[in-house]
mmCIF file of C-alpha atoms in Angstrom:
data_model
loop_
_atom_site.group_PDB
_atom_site.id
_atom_site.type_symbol
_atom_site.label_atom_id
_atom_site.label_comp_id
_atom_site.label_asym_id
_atom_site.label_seq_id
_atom_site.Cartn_x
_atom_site.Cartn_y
_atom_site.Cartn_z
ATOM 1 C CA UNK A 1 -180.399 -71.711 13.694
ATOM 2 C CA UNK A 2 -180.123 -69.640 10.146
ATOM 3 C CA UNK A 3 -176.454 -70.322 8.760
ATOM 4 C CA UNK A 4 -174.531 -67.549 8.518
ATOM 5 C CA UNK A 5 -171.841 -66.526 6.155
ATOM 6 C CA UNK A 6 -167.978 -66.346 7.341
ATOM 7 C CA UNK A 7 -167.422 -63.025 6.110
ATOM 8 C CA UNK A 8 -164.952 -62.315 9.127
ATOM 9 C CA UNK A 9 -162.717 -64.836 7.672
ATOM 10 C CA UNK A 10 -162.755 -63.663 4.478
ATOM 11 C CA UNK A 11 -161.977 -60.171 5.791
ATOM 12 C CA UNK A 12 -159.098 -61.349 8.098
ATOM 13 C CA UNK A 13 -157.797 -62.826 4.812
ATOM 14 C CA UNK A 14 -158.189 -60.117 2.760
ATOM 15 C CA UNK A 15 -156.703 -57.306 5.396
ATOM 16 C CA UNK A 16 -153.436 -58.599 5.232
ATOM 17 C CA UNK A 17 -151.744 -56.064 3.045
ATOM 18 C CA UNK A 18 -149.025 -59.254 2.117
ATOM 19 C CA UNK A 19 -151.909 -61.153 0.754
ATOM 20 C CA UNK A 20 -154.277 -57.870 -0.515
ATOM 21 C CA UNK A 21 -150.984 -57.470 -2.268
ATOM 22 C CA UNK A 22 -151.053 -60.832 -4.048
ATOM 23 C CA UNK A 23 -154.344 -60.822 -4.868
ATOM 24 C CA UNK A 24 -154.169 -57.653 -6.510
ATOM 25 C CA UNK A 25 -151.406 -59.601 -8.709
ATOM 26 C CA UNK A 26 -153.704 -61.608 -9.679
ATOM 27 C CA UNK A 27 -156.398 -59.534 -10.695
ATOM 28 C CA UNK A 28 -156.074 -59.849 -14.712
ATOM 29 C CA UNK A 29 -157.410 -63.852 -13.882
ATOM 30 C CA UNK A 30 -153.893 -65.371 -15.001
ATOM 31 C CA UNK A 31 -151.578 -67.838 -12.738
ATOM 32 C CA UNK A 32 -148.575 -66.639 -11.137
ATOM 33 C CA UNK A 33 -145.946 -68.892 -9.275
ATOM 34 C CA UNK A 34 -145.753 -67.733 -5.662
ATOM 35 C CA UNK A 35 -142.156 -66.229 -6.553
ATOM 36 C CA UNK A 36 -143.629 -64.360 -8.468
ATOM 37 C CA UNK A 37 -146.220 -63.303 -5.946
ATOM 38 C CA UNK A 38 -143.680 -62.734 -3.451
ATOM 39 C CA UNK A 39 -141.762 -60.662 -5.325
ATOM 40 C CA UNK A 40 -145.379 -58.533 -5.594
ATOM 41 C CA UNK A 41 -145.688 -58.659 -1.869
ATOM 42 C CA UNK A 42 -142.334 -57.455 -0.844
ATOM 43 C CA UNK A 43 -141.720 -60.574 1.555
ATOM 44 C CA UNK A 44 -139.722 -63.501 1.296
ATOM 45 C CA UNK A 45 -140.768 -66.948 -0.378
ATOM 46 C CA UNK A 46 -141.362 -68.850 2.938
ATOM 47 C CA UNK A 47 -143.835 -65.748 4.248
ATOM 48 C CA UNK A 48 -145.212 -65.712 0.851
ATOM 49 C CA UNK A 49 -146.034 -69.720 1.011
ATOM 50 C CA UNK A 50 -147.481 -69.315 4.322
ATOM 51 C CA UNK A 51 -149.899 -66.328 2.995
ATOM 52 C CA UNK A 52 -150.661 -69.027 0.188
ATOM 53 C CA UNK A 53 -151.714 -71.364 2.167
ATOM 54 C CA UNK A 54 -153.969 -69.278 4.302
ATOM 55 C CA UNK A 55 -155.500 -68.206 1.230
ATOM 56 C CA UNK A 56 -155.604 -71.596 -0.744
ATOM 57 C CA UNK A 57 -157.813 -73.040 2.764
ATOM 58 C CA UNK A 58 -159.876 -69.831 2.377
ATOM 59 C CA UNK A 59 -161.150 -70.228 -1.158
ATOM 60 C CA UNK A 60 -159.778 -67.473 -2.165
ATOM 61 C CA UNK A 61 -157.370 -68.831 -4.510
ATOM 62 C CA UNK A 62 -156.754 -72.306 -6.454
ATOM 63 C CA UNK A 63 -153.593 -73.917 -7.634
ATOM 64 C CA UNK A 64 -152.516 -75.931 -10.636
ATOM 65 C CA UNK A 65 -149.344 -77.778 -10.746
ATOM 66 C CA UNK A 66 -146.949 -78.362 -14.160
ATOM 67 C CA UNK A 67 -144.336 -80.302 -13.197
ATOM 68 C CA UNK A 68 -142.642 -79.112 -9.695
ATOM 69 C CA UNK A 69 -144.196 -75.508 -10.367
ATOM 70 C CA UNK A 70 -147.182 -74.502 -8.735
ATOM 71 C CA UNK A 71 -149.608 -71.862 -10.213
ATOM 72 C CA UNK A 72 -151.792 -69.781 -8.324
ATOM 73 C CA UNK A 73 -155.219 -67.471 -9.799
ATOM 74 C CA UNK A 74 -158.224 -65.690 -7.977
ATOM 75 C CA UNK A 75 -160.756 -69.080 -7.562
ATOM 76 C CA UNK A 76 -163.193 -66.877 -9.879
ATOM 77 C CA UNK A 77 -164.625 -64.009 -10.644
ATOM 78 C CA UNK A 78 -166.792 -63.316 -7.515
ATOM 79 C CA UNK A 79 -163.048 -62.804 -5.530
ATOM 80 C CA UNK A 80 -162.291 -60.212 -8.278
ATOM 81 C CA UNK A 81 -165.901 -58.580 -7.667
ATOM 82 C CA UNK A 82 -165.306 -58.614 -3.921
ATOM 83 C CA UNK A 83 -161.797 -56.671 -4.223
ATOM 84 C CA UNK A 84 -162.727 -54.691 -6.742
ATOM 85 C CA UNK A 85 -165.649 -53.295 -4.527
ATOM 86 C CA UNK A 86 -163.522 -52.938 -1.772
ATOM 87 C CA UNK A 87 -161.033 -50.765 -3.679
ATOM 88 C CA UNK A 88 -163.717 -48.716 -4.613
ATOM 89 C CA UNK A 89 -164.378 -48.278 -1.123
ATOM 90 C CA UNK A 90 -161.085 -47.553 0.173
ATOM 91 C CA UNK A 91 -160.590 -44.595 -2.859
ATOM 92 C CA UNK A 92 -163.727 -42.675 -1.227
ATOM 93 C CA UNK A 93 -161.437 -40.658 1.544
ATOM 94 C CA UNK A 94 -159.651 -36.937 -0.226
ATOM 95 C CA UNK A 95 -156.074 -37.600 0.242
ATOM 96 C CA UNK A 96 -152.618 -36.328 -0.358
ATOM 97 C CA UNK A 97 -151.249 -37.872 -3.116
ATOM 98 C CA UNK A 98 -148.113 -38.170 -4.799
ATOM 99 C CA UNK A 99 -148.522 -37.859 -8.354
ATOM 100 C CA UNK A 100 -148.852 -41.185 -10.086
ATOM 101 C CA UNK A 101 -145.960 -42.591 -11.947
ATOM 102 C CA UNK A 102 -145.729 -43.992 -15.558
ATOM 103 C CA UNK A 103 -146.971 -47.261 -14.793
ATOM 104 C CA UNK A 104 -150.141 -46.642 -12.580
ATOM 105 C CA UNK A 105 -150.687 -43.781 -14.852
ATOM 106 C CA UNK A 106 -151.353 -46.641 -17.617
ATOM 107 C CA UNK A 107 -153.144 -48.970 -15.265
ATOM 108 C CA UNK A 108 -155.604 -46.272 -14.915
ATOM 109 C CA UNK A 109 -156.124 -45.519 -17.789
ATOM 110 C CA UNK A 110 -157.128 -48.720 -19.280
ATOM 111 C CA UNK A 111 -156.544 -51.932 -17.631
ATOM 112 C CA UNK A 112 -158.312 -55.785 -16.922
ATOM 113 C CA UNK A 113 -160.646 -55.835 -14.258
ATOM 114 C CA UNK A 114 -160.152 -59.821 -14.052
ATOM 115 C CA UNK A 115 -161.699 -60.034 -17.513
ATOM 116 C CA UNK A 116 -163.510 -57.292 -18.865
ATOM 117 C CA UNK A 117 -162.282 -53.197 -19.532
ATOM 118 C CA UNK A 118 -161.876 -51.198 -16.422
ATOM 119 C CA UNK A 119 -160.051 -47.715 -16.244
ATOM 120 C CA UNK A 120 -160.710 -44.893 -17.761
ATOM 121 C CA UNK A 121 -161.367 -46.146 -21.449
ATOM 122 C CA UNK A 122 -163.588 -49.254 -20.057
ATOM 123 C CA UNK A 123 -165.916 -46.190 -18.290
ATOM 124 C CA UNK A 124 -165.161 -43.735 -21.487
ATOM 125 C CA UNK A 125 -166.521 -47.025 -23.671
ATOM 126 C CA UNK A 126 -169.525 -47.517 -21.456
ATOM 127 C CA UNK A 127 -170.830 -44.410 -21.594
ATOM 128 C CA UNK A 128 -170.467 -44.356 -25.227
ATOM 129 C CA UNK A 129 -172.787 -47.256 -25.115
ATOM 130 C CA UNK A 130 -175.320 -45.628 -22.993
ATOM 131 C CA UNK A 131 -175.412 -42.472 -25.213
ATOM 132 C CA UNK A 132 -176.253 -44.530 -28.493
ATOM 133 C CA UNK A 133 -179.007 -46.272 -26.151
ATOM 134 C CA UNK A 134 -176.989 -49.748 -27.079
ATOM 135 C CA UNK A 135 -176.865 -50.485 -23.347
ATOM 136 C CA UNK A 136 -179.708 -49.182 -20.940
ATOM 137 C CA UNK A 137 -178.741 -49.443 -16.927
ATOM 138 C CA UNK A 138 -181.096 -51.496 -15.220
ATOM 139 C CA UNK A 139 -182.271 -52.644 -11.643
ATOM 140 C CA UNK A 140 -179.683 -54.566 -9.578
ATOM 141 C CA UNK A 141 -176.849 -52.945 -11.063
ATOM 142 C CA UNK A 142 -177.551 -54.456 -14.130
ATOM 143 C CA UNK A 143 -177.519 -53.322 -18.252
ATOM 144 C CA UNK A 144 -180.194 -53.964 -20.433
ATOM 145 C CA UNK A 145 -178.908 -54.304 -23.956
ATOM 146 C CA UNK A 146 -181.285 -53.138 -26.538
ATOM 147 C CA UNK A 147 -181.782 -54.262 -29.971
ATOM 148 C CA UNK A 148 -179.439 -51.730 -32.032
ATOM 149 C CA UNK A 149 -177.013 -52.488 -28.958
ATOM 150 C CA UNK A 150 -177.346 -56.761 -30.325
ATOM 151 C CA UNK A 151 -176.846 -55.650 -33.594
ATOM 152 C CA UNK A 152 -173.776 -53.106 -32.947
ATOM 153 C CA UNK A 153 -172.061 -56.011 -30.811
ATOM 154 C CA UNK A 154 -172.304 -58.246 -33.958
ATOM 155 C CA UNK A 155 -170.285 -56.138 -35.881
ATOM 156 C CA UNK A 156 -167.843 -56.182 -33.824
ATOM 157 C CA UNK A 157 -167.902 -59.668 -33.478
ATOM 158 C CA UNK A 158 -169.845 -60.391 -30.316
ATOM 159 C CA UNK A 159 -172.671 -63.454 -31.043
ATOM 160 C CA UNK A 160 -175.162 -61.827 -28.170
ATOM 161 C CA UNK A 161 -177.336 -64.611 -28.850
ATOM 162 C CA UNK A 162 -174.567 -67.237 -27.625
ATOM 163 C CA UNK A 163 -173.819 -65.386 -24.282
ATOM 164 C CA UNK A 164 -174.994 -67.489 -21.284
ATOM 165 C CA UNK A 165 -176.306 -64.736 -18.341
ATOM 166 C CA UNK A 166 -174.664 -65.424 -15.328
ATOM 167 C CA UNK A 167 -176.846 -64.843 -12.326
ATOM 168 C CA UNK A 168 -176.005 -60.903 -12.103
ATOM 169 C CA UNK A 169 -177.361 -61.069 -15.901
ATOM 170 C CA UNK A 170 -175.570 -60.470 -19.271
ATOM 171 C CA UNK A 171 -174.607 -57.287 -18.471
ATOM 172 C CA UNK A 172 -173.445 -55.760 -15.212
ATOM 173 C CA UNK A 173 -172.683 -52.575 -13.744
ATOM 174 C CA UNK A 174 -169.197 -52.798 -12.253
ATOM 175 C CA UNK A 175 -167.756 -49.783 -10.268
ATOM 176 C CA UNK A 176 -164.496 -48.235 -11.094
ATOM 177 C CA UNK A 177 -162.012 -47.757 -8.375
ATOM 178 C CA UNK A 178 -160.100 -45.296 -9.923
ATOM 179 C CA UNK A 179 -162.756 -44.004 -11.324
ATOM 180 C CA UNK A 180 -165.526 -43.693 -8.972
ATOM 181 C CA UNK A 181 -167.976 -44.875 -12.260
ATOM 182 C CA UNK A 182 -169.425 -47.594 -14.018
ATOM 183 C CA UNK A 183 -167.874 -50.012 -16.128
ATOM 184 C CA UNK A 184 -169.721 -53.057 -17.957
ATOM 185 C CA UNK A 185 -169.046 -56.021 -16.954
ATOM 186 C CA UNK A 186 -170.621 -59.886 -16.881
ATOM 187 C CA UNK A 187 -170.505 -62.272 -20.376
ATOM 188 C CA UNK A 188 -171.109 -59.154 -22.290
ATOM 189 C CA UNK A 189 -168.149 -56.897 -20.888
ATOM 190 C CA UNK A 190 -165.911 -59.989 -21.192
ATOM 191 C CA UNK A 191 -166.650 -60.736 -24.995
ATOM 192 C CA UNK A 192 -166.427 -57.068 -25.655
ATOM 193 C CA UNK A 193 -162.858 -57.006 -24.228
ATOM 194 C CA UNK A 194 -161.916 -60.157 -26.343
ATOM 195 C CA UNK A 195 -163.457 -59.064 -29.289
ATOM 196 C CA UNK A 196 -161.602 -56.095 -29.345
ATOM 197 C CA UNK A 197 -158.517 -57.787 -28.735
ATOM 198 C CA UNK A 198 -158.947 -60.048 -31.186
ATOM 199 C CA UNK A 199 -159.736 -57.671 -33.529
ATOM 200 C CA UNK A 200 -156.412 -56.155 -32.854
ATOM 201 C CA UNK A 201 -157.866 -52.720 -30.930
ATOM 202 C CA UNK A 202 -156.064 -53.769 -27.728
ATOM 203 C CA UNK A 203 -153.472 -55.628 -26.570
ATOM 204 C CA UNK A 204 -152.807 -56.859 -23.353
ATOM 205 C CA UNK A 205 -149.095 -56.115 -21.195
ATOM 206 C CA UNK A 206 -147.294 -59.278 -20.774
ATOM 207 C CA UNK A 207 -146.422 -57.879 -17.407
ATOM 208 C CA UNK A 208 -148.974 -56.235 -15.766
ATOM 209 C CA UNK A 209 -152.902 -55.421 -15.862
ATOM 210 C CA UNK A 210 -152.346 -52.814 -18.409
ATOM 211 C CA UNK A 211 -154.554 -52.699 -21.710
ATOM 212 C CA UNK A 212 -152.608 -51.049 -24.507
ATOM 213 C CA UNK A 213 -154.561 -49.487 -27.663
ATOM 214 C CA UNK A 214 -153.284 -49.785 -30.694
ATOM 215 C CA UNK A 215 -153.364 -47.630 -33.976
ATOM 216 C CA UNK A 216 -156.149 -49.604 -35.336
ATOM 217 C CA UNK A 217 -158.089 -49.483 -32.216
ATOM 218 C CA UNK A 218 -157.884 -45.961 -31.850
ATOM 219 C CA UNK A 219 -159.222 -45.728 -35.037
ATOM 220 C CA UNK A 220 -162.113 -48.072 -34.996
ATOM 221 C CA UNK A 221 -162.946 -46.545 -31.615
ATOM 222 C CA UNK A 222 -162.855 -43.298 -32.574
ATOM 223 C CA UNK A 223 -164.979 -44.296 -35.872
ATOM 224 C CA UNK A 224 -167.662 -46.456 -33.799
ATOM 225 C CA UNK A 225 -168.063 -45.011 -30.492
ATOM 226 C CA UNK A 226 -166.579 -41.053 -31.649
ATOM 227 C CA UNK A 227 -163.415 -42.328 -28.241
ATOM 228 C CA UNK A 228 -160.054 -40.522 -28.641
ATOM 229 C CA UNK A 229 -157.141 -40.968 -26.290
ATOM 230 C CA UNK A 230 -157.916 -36.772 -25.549
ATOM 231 C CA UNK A 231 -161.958 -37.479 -24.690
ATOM 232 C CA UNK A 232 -160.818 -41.039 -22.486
ATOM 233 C CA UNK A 233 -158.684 -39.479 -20.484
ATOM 234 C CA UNK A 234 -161.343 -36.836 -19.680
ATOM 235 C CA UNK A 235 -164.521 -39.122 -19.485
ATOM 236 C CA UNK A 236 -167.612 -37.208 -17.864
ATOM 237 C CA UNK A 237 -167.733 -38.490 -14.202
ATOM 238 C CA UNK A 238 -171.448 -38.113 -13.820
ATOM 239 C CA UNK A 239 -172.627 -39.786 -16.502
#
């Protein structure tokens, strides 16, 4: 008999809006005690540690201990591909919706999709990538980065030639949830993020998923890939 994958189990695990709600938490790839991840599921810390362990047996999540605090992060970032995918799923139905407040407002606009640029800059930067031909898309959801793209990533501080493909490639197409395009992700969408970080362009919310731009990222974006905050927030869909 063929093995089969669980993916009932998975999707039993996932369905839970307590535990979608805690993995969601966790979606920039840092650890959060489960009072914390309570607190993000709206139940109390003894539902919360049973939701834990379900999802600690189910691989979805791992735990480190410091002392008598336990930490708890998405086990990689396949589980952040899987919910990501699904979110993108669940934003295909034309609802009524109340207008977004302050904070989703931000995470929309830019925010960490586990590790890499998602929202509306990440798909605003992307496309800016495809239009100078520095990233191509390929098959299997992949981008093929060209040879001005190698050299453009350098000066920004991205060695391409030290990036390790994972097996999805260097470069992957990720979709948006929020905004129903393509984002780049894999080892290349990750070093961008850090590079720009590091280069002081963003900056990352101590509290939340949120990606913040600074003064100096505004301007280097605007002087590399022609990005204002006006042209993000209105990024061309069908690109």
């Amino acid at each position: 008999m063929c093995p089969q994958p669980n993916i009932s189990s998975v999707a039993f695990l996932i369905a839970d809006p307590a535990r979608a709600a805690m993995l969601m938490a966790l979606f920039d790839g840092h650890a959060l005690p489960a009072g914390e991840l309570a607190h993000a599921a709206g139940v109390t810390a003894q539902t919360a540690s049973a939701h834990l362990a379900k999802l600690l047996n189910g691989g979805l999540l791992t735990c480190e201990q410091q002392g008598r605090h336990r930490y708890y992060r998405l086990t990689d970032s396949h589980v952040a591909d899987a919910i990501e995918h699904l979110a993108a799923i669940s934003s295909v139905a034309t609802v009524r919706r109340r207008p977004l407040n302050r904070a989703a407002q931000e995470l929309r606009f830019a925010r960490c999709c586990y590790d890499h640029l998602a929202g509306q800059l990440g798909v605003a930067v992307t496309q800016a990538l495809q239009q100078r031909l520095f990233i191509v898309p390929g098959a299997d959801k992949q981008f093929e980065l060209s040879a001005a793209g190698s050299a453009w990533f350098g000066t920004i501080g991205v060695d391409v030639a030290t990036l390790k493909p994972t097996r999805n490639g260097l470069a992957r197409q990720c979709l948006d949830w929020t905004e129903r395009s393509h984002h780049l992700a894999g080892p290349l969408g990750v070093q961008l993020m850090r590079a720009l970080c590091a280069a002081g362009w963003l900056r990352r919310s101590p509290s939340s998923r949120a990606i913040q731009v600074t003064p100096k990222g505004w301007a280097g974006l605007k002087a590399q890939l022609d990005i204002d905050q006006h042209s993000a927030a209105l990024i061309n869909h069908q690109a």
